[in-house]
Amino acid sequence: MKLILFILSTVVYSGALGSQSLQDLRWLGCELIEDQILTDASGQPETRHHHLPAMLQFGQPGDSPIEPDTITFLVTGTKVDMRRYVEGGTDQLKCEIRRYSTGGIQMRWPGPGAEERDVWFTCTLSHREGLFVLTTFLRHTPATSADPQEDYTKMFPIRDRDTLVTTAVMVVLTRSPSVAVGLLREQTLHCQFAVDHKRPDLTVEWRLQRRGERSKLFSYTSRSGKSEGSGVSARAIGGGDASLRIPLTKVTSEGTYICSVYVPPLYGSHDIALNIQESPRASVNVASSLSLQQGEELKVVCDAQGYYPLDVQLEWLREGGGGGRLPEVLKNVLYSSHRHHPDGTYSLSAFFLLRPSLADSGYTYTCRVSHHSLRTPVRKSFTLTVTEPMSWGSVLWGVMAVVFIGVMVVVLVLMLRYLHEARREANKRKPY
């Protein structure tokens, strides 16, 4: 019941804020996700996730929790404020808090106020429509020191009404968690970070995971000042910008790009999915108006060319000239195999044999091409006119008519010539 009331209050508050900037917020409803590692019947470790209501509250040490009955993470003043990196309304935000393990590395964080006994949490804010993902590392100093060998999920219990005073020390952000782009385009994959102290000992890397294989694209280490690979400006890294520039996208550019920022003992990373989407070019092999005689045959072909990925759909539809009825999907359509081109795109053809009757005259035939890259299908249409074939009798009568007209023309020419000669002779015989 407590969880339901908390969620309802969070929804009402977020809806009232609308598109208000997160910079002005004092609190935000979150979920604390606790991982419990158990052993199943076969002796294998099994992880269970417990979702607990939590509050992310911004303020100063000593502030009272806004919701005393809920777990509160009080984020105190620091140079790193996650709110300044967030755009849009709070009603579109998803907030998750988890414990963070340093992997056994025991060291004092170089930032102000840190102690060796500090423990860590991550707070991830993600936009529900995929505009950004932001991970903030929160440092908490527990009342007692934890055993370095103890499982980080059990270092100290968190009870329902606990308030944990934390400090945000590092953020890693991407504004392009998922990108769809065409071929031969320039694309920048956004990755940004901030740390609470100057000249941090950091390592920035970009890797590409494609078809189960991972390759390094770029790396930079502040300690040596050296970088390997290309696509990222080492100078921009000094200002917190680790974005990767892809000069010309190809099919082989598709995959999951991982931007990682490592400031010991914290490792932050974001996966960015880049998908290549190239729209098909559709065409048919007839003009927009087609005239055939009854019984005449014609192979009608619709081509979809240059698309990627492979999920294209071609349909031939037939619709009467009067309208009012749904188009009929033709069943006698044959398809070619997908043709693969050197640039990685594909082509497909859909064709049928058109042998119309007089009843088919006036119908409109449409090739409809659907693809993942298209918001609406592409349509290519032609209107059919069917005429009666000429019979042998009509052909014979036509020939006879032409011959008769020709004979009449010859006779008329001869008569005119005769009359002209007769008049000429008569004029010669007249006395002057």
Coordinates of C-alpha atoms in Angstrom, one line a residue:
M1 CA 0.0 0.0 0.0
K2 CA 2.9 2.4 0.8
L3 CA 4.5 1.7 -2.6
I4 CA 1.2 2.4 -4.4
L5 CA 0.6 5.7 -2.5
F6 CA 4.2 6.8 -3.2
I7 CA 4.0 6.0 -6.9
L8 CA 0.7 7.9 -7.2
S9 CA 2.1 11.0 -5.4
T10 CA 5.1 10.9 -7.7
V11 CA 2.9 10.7 -10.8
V12 CA 0.7 13.6 -9.6
Y13 CA 3.7 15.8 -8.8
S14 CA 5.5 15.0 -12.1
G15 CA 2.3 15.8 -14.0
A16 CA 1.9 19.1 -12.3
L17 CA 5.5 20.1 -13.2
G18 CA 5.0 19.2 -16.8
S19 CA 8.0 20.4 -18.8
Q20 CA 9.7 22.3 -15.8
S21 CA 13.4 22.0 -15.8
L22 CA 14.9 19.5 -13.4
Q23 CA 17.3 22.2 -12.3
D24 CA 14.6 23.6 -10.1
L25 CA 13.5 20.4 -8.5
R26 CA 14.0 19.5 -4.8
W27 CA 13.1 15.8 -5.2
L28 CA 12.4 13.1 -7.7
G29 CA 10.7 9.7 -7.2
C30 CA 13.1 6.8 -7.9
E31 CA 13.4 3.0 -7.5
L32 CA 16.1 1.4 -5.4
I33 CA 17.0 -1.9 -7.1
E34 CA 18.7 -4.2 -4.6
D35 CA 20.4 -7.3 -6.0
Q36 CA 20.2 -10.4 -3.8
I37 CA 22.5 -13.3 -4.8
L38 CA 21.1 -16.7 -3.9
T39 CA 22.0 -20.3 -4.7
D40 CA 19.5 -22.4 -6.6
A41 CA 18.8 -26.1 -6.2
S42 CA 21.8 -27.0 -8.5
G43 CA 24.2 -24.9 -6.5
Q44 CA 24.5 -22.2 -9.1
P45 CA 24.4 -18.5 -8.1
E46 CA 21.1 -16.7 -8.9
T47 CA 20.5 -13.0 -8.7
R48 CA 17.1 -11.6 -7.7
H49 CA 16.2 -8.0 -8.1
H50 CA 14.1 -6.2 -5.4
H51 CA 12.5 -3.0 -6.4
L52 CA 12.0 -0.6 -3.5
P53 CA 10.4 2.9 -3.6
A54 CA 13.0 5.6 -3.0
M55 CA 13.4 9.4 -3.0
L56 CA 16.1 11.4 -4.7
Q57 CA 16.3 14.7 -2.7
F58 CA 18.5 17.7 -3.4
G59 CA 19.7 19.8 -0.5
Q60 CA 22.3 20.2 2.2
P61 CA 23.4 17.9 5.0
G62 CA 20.9 18.0 7.9
D63 CA 17.9 18.6 5.7
S64 CA 14.8 16.7 6.8
P65 CA 13.5 14.1 4.3
I66 CA 10.5 15.3 2.3
E67 CA 8.9 11.8 2.6
P68 CA 10.0 10.4 6.0
D69 CA 8.5 6.9 5.3
T70 CA 10.5 6.4 2.2
I71 CA 14.2 5.6 1.6
T72 CA 15.8 9.0 0.8
F73 CA 19.1 9.6 -1.0
L74 CA 20.0 13.2 0.0
V75 CA 22.3 14.6 -2.7
T76 CA 24.2 17.5 -1.3
G77 CA 25.9 20.4 -3.0
T78 CA 28.7 19.6 -5.3
K79 CA 30.3 20.8 -8.5
V80 CA 28.6 17.9 -10.3
D81 CA 24.8 18.5 -10.4
M82 CA 22.9 15.9 -12.5
R83 CA 20.0 18.3 -12.9
R84 CA 21.8 20.7 -15.2
Y85 CA 22.3 17.9 -17.8
V86 CA 18.7 16.9 -18.1
E87 CA 16.2 18.3 -20.6
G88 CA 12.5 18.0 -20.9
G89 CA 9.8 17.4 -18.3
T90 CA 10.1 15.2 -15.2
D91 CA 7.0 13.2 -16.3
Q92 CA 9.3 11.6 -19.0
L93 CA 12.0 10.5 -16.6
K94 CA 12.8 7.1 -15.2
C95 CA 15.1 7.0 -12.2
E96 CA 16.9 4.0 -10.9
I97 CA 19.4 3.7 -8.0
R98 CA 21.7 0.8 -7.5
R99 CA 24.7 -0.1 -5.3
Y100 CA 28.0 0.1 -7.2
S101 CA 30.9 -2.2 -6.7
T102 CA 34.5 -1.0 -7.3
G103 CA 35.6 -4.5 -8.0
G104 CA 37.8 -4.8 -4.9
I105 CA 39.7 -1.6 -5.5
Q106 CA 40.1 0.2 -2.2
M107 CA 41.2 3.8 -2.5
R108 CA 40.2 7.3 -1.5
W109 CA 38.3 9.3 -4.1
P110 CA 40.4 12.3 -5.1
G111 CA 37.5 14.7 -4.7
P112 CA 36.8 16.9 -1.7
G113 CA 35.4 15.3 1.5
A114 CA 36.0 11.7 0.4
E115 CA 37.1 9.0 2.8
E116 CA 38.5 5.5 2.2
R117 CA 35.5 3.8 3.8
D118 CA 33.1 5.4 1.3
V119 CA 30.6 3.3 -0.5
W120 CA 29.0 3.9 -3.9
F121 CA 25.7 4.1 -5.7
T122 CA 24.7 4.9 -9.2
C123 CA 21.7 6.9 -10.1
T124 CA 20.5 6.5 -13.7
L125 CA 18.1 9.0 -15.2
S126 CA 16.7 7.9 -18.6
H127 CA 14.2 9.6 -20.9
R128 CA 11.2 7.4 -21.7
E129 CA 11.4 8.4 -25.4
G130 CA 15.1 7.8 -25.7
L131 CA 16.4 11.4 -25.7
F132 CA 19.2 10.7 -23.2
V133 CA 20.6 8.4 -20.5
L134 CA 22.5 9.9 -17.6
T135 CA 24.5 8.0 -14.9
T136 CA 25.6 9.8 -11.8
F137 CA 27.9 8.2 -9.2
L138 CA 26.9 9.0 -5.6
R139 CA 29.4 8.7 -2.8
H140 CA 28.1 7.9 0.7
T141 CA 30.1 7.7 3.9
P142 CA 28.6 5.1 6.2
A143 CA 28.7 5.4 10.0
T144 CA 31.0 2.4 10.3
S145 CA 33.7 1.0 8.0
A146 CA 32.9 -2.0 5.9
D147 CA 35.0 -5.0 5.5
P148 CA 36.8 -4.7 2.1
Q149 CA 36.3 -8.4 1.5
E150 CA 32.5 -8.3 2.1
D151 CA 30.1 -8.6 -0.7
Y152 CA 29.1 -5.0 -1.7
T153 CA 25.4 -6.0 -1.7
K154 CA 25.7 -6.8 2.0
M155 CA 28.0 -4.0 3.2
F156 CA 25.2 -2.4 5.1
P157 CA 21.5 -2.9 5.2
I158 CA 19.1 -0.1 4.0
R159 CA 15.9 0.1 5.9
D160 CA 12.6 1.6 4.7
R161 CA 13.0 5.0 6.4
D162 CA 16.7 5.5 6.1
T163 CA 18.2 8.7 4.8
L164 CA 21.6 8.4 3.1
V165 CA 23.6 11.6 2.7
T166 CA 25.4 11.4 -0.7
T167 CA 27.6 13.5 -2.9
A168 CA 27.5 13.4 -6.7
V169 CA 31.1 13.0 -7.9
M170 CA 30.9 12.0 -11.6
V171 CA 28.3 11.9 -14.4
V172 CA 28.5 10.2 -17.7
L173 CA 25.8 11.2 -20.3
T174 CA 24.7 10.4 -23.8
R175 CA 22.1 12.2 -25.8
S176 CA 22.1 9.6 -28.6
P177 CA 21.4 6.2 -26.9
S178 CA 19.9 5.0 -30.1
V179 CA 20.6 6.4 -33.6
A180 CA 19.1 5.5 -37.0
V181 CA 21.0 6.9 -40.0
G182 CA 21.3 6.3 -43.7
L183 CA 24.3 5.4 -45.8
L184 CA 27.2 7.8 -46.6
R185 CA 26.2 10.2 -43.9
E186 CA 28.2 12.0 -41.2
Q187 CA 27.1 11.0 -37.7
T188 CA 28.2 12.0 -34.2
L189 CA 27.6 9.8 -31.2
H190 CA 27.3 11.9 -28.1
C191 CA 29.2 11.1 -25.0
Q192 CA 29.8 13.7 -22.2
F193 CA 31.2 13.5 -18.7
A194 CA 32.0 15.6 -15.7
V195 CA 34.1 15.0 -12.5
D196 CA 34.1 16.9 -9.2
H197 CA 37.9 17.7 -9.2
K198 CA 40.4 19.2 -11.6
R199 CA 42.8 17.2 -13.7
P200 CA 41.4 13.8 -13.0
D201 CA 43.3 10.6 -13.8
L202 CA 41.0 9.4 -16.5
T203 CA 40.8 7.0 -19.4
V204 CA 38.3 7.4 -22.2
E205 CA 37.6 4.6 -24.6
W206 CA 35.3 3.9 -27.5
R207 CA 34.6 0.3 -28.6
L208 CA 32.3 -1.2 -31.3
Q209 CA 30.5 -4.5 -30.7
R210 CA 29.3 -6.0 -33.9
R211 CA 28.1 -9.6 -34.5
G212 CA 29.7 -10.8 -31.3
E213 CA 33.1 -9.2 -31.9
R214 CA 34.4 -6.2 -30.0
S215 CA 37.0 -3.8 -31.5
K216 CA 38.6 -0.7 -30.0
L217 CA 38.1 2.5 -32.0
F218 CA 39.7 5.1 -29.7
S219 CA 41.4 5.4 -26.4
Y220 CA 42.9 8.3 -24.5
T221 CA 44.8 8.4 -21.1
S222 CA 45.2 11.7 -19.3
R223 CA 48.3 10.5 -17.5
S224 CA 50.3 10.1 -20.7
G225 CA 48.2 12.5 -22.8
K226 CA 48.4 10.1 -25.7
S227 CA 45.5 8.8 -27.8
E228 CA 45.0 5.9 -30.2
G229 CA 42.5 5.7 -33.0
S230 CA 40.4 8.5 -34.4
G231 CA 37.0 10.2 -34.3
V232 CA 37.4 11.9 -30.9
S233 CA 39.1 15.2 -30.2
A234 CA 41.6 14.9 -27.3
R235 CA 41.3 18.7 -26.8
A236 CA 37.5 18.3 -26.4
I237 CA 38.0 15.6 -23.8
G238 CA 39.6 18.2 -21.5
G239 CA 36.2 19.9 -21.5
G240 CA 34.2 16.8 -20.8
D241 CA 33.2 16.0 -24.5
A242 CA 34.1 12.5 -25.6
S243 CA 31.7 12.4 -28.6
L244 CA 32.7 10.1 -31.5
R245 CA 32.5 11.3 -35.1
I246 CA 31.8 8.8 -37.9
P247 CA 32.7 10.5 -41.2
L248 CA 30.8 8.3 -43.6
T249 CA 28.4 5.6 -42.5
K250 CA 28.5 2.2 -44.1
V251 CA 26.6 -1.0 -43.4
T252 CA 29.7 -2.1 -41.4
S253 CA 29.2 1.0 -39.2
E254 CA 26.1 -0.7 -37.7
G255 CA 26.5 -2.1 -34.2
T256 CA 26.6 -1.1 -30.5
Y257 CA 29.1 1.6 -29.6
I258 CA 30.4 1.7 -26.0
C259 CA 31.7 5.0 -24.6
S260 CA 33.5 4.4 -21.3
V261 CA 35.0 6.9 -18.8
Y262 CA 37.3 5.4 -16.1
V263 CA 38.3 7.5 -13.1
P264 CA 39.6 5.1 -10.5
P265 CA 37.8 3.5 -8.9
L266 CA 34.7 4.4 -10.9
Y267 CA 33.9 3.1 -14.3
G268 CA 31.0 4.7 -16.2
S269 CA 29.8 3.6 -19.7
H270 CA 26.9 3.9 -22.0
D271 CA 25.9 1.7 -24.9
I272 CA 24.8 3.5 -28.1
A273 CA 22.9 1.5 -30.7
L274 CA 23.6 2.7 -34.3
N275 CA 21.2 1.3 -36.9
I276 CA 21.7 1.8 -40.6
Q277 CA 18.3 2.4 -42.4
E278 CA 18.2 3.1 -46.1
S279 CA 14.8 3.6 -47.7
P280 CA 13.9 1.6 -50.9
R281 CA 13.5 3.3 -54.3
A282 CA 10.4 1.9 -55.9
S283 CA 9.6 1.7 -59.6
V284 CA 7.3 -0.2 -62.0
N285 CA 8.0 -1.1 -65.7
V286 CA 4.8 0.5 -67.1
A287 CA 3.6 4.0 -67.5
S288 CA 0.9 5.5 -65.3
S289 CA -1.7 4.8 -68.0
L290 CA -1.6 1.4 -69.7
S291 CA -3.7 0.3 -72.6
L292 CA -4.1 -3.4 -73.6
Q293 CA -6.3 -5.4 -75.8
Q294 CA -8.5 -8.1 -74.4
G295 CA -6.5 -11.3 -74.2
E296 CA -3.1 -9.5 -74.5
E297 CA -0.5 -10.6 -71.9
L298 CA 2.1 -8.4 -70.2
K299 CA 4.5 -9.1 -67.3
V300 CA 4.2 -6.2 -64.8
V301 CA 7.2 -5.8 -62.5
C302 CA 7.7 -3.7 -59.4
D303 CA 11.2 -3.1 -58.2
A304 CA 12.4 -2.0 -54.7
Q305 CA 16.0 -1.1 -54.8
G306 CA 18.8 0.1 -52.5
Y307 CA 17.1 -0.7 -49.1
Y308 CA 18.6 -1.8 -45.8
P309 CA 18.0 -3.7 -43.6
L310 CA 16.4 -6.7 -45.3
D311 CA 12.8 -6.4 -43.9
V312 CA 11.0 -5.1 -47.0
Q313 CA 7.5 -6.0 -48.1
L314 CA 6.1 -5.7 -51.6
E315 CA 2.4 -6.1 -52.4
W316 CA 0.3 -5.6 -55.6
L317 CA -3.2 -4.1 -55.0
R318 CA -6.1 -3.7 -57.4
E319 CA -8.8 -1.2 -56.9
G320 CA -11.9 -0.4 -58.9
G321 CA -12.3 3.0 -60.6
G322 CA -15.6 3.7 -58.7
G323 CA -13.9 3.5 -55.3
G324 CA -15.8 2.7 -52.1
R325 CA -14.3 -0.8 -51.8
L326 CA -11.1 -1.8 -50.1
P327 CA -8.3 -2.6 -52.5
E328 CA -7.8 -6.3 -53.3
V329 CA -4.4 -7.9 -52.7
L330 CA -3.4 -9.9 -55.7
K331 CA -2.6 -13.5 -55.0
N332 CA -0.8 -14.5 -58.2
V333 CA 2.3 -12.4 -57.5
L334 CA 5.8 -14.0 -57.7
Y335 CA 9.0 -12.7 -56.1
S336 CA 12.6 -12.7 -57.0
S337 CA 15.3 -13.4 -54.4
H338 CA 16.9 -10.6 -52.5
R339 CA 19.7 -9.2 -54.5
H340 CA 22.7 -8.1 -52.5
H341 CA 24.7 -5.1 -53.8
P342 CA 28.4 -4.2 -53.1
D343 CA 27.4 -1.3 -50.8
G344 CA 25.5 -3.7 -48.6
T345 CA 21.9 -2.8 -49.7
Y346 CA 19.4 -5.1 -51.2
S347 CA 16.8 -5.2 -54.0
L348 CA 13.7 -7.2 -54.6
S349 CA 11.2 -7.6 -57.4
A350 CA 7.5 -8.5 -57.4
F351 CA 5.8 -9.4 -60.7
F352 CA 2.6 -10.9 -62.1
L353 CA 1.3 -11.8 -65.6
L354 CA -1.5 -9.4 -66.6
R355 CA -4.0 -10.8 -69.0
P356 CA -7.1 -8.6 -68.7
S357 CA -10.7 -8.9 -69.8
L358 CA -13.0 -6.0 -70.7
A359 CA -14.3 -6.1 -67.1
D360 CA -10.8 -5.1 -65.8
S361 CA -10.8 -1.8 -67.7
G362 CA -10.7 1.2 -65.4
Y363 CA -9.0 -0.6 -62.5
T364 CA -6.0 0.9 -60.8
Y365 CA -3.1 -1.4 -59.9
T366 CA -0.7 -0.3 -57.1
C367 CA 2.6 -1.6 -55.9
R368 CA 2.9 -0.9 -52.2
V369 CA 6.4 -1.0 -50.7
S370 CA 6.8 -1.1 -46.9
H371 CA 10.1 -0.8 -45.0
H372 CA 11.3 -0.2 -41.5
S373 CA 12.8 3.1 -42.6
L374 CA 9.5 4.5 -44.1
R375 CA 6.8 6.2 -42.0
T376 CA 4.3 5.4 -44.7
P377 CA 4.6 2.9 -47.6
V378 CA 5.7 4.0 -51.0
R379 CA 3.1 3.5 -53.8
K380 CA 3.5 3.2 -57.5
S381 CA 0.3 2.9 -59.6
F382 CA -1.0 2.6 -63.1
T383 CA -4.6 2.7 -64.5
L384 CA -5.6 0.0 -67.0
T385 CA -7.7 0.5 -70.2
V386 CA -8.8 -2.7 -72.0
T387 CA -10.1 -2.6 -75.6
E388 CA -11.7 -5.2 -77.8
P389 CA -9.3 -6.9 -80.3
M390 CA -9.9 -6.4 -84.0
S391 CA -11.5 -9.4 -85.8
W392 CA -10.5 -10.7 -89.3
G393 CA -13.8 -9.4 -90.7
S394 CA -13.2 -5.9 -89.5
V395 CA -9.6 -6.1 -90.7
L396 CA -10.9 -7.2 -94.2
W397 CA -13.5 -4.5 -94.3
G398 CA -10.9 -2.0 -93.3
V399 CA -8.6 -3.1 -96.1
M400 CA -11.4 -3.0 -98.6
A401 CA -12.4 0.5 -97.5
V402 CA -8.8 1.7 -97.9
V403 CA -8.7 0.2 -101.4
F404 CA -12.0 1.7 -102.4
I405 CA -11.0 5.1 -101.2
G406 CA -7.7 4.8 -103.1
V407 CA -9.5 3.8 -106.3
M408 CA -11.9 6.7 -106.0
V409 CA -9.0 9.1 -105.5
V410 CA -7.3 7.8 -108.6
V411 CA -10.5 8.1 -110.7
L412 CA -11.1 11.6 -109.4
V413 CA -7.6 12.6 -110.3
L414 CA -8.0 11.2 -113.8
M415 CA -11.3 12.9 -114.4
L416 CA -10.0 16.2 -113.3
R417 CA -7.0 15.8 -115.6
Y418 CA -9.4 14.9 -118.5
L419 CA -11.5 17.9 -117.9
H420 CA -8.5 20.1 -117.8
E421 CA -7.2 18.8 -121.1
A422 CA -10.7 19.2 -122.8
R423 CA -11.0 22.8 -121.7
R424 CA -7.5 23.5 -123.0
E425 CA -8.3 22.1 -126.5
A426 CA -11.5 24.1 -126.6
N427 CA -9.7 27.3 -125.9
K428 CA -7.3 26.6 -128.8
R429 CA -10.2 26.4 -131.3
K430 CA -11.8 29.7 -130.5
P431 CA -11.3 32.5 -133.2
Y432 CA -9.6 35.6 -132.0

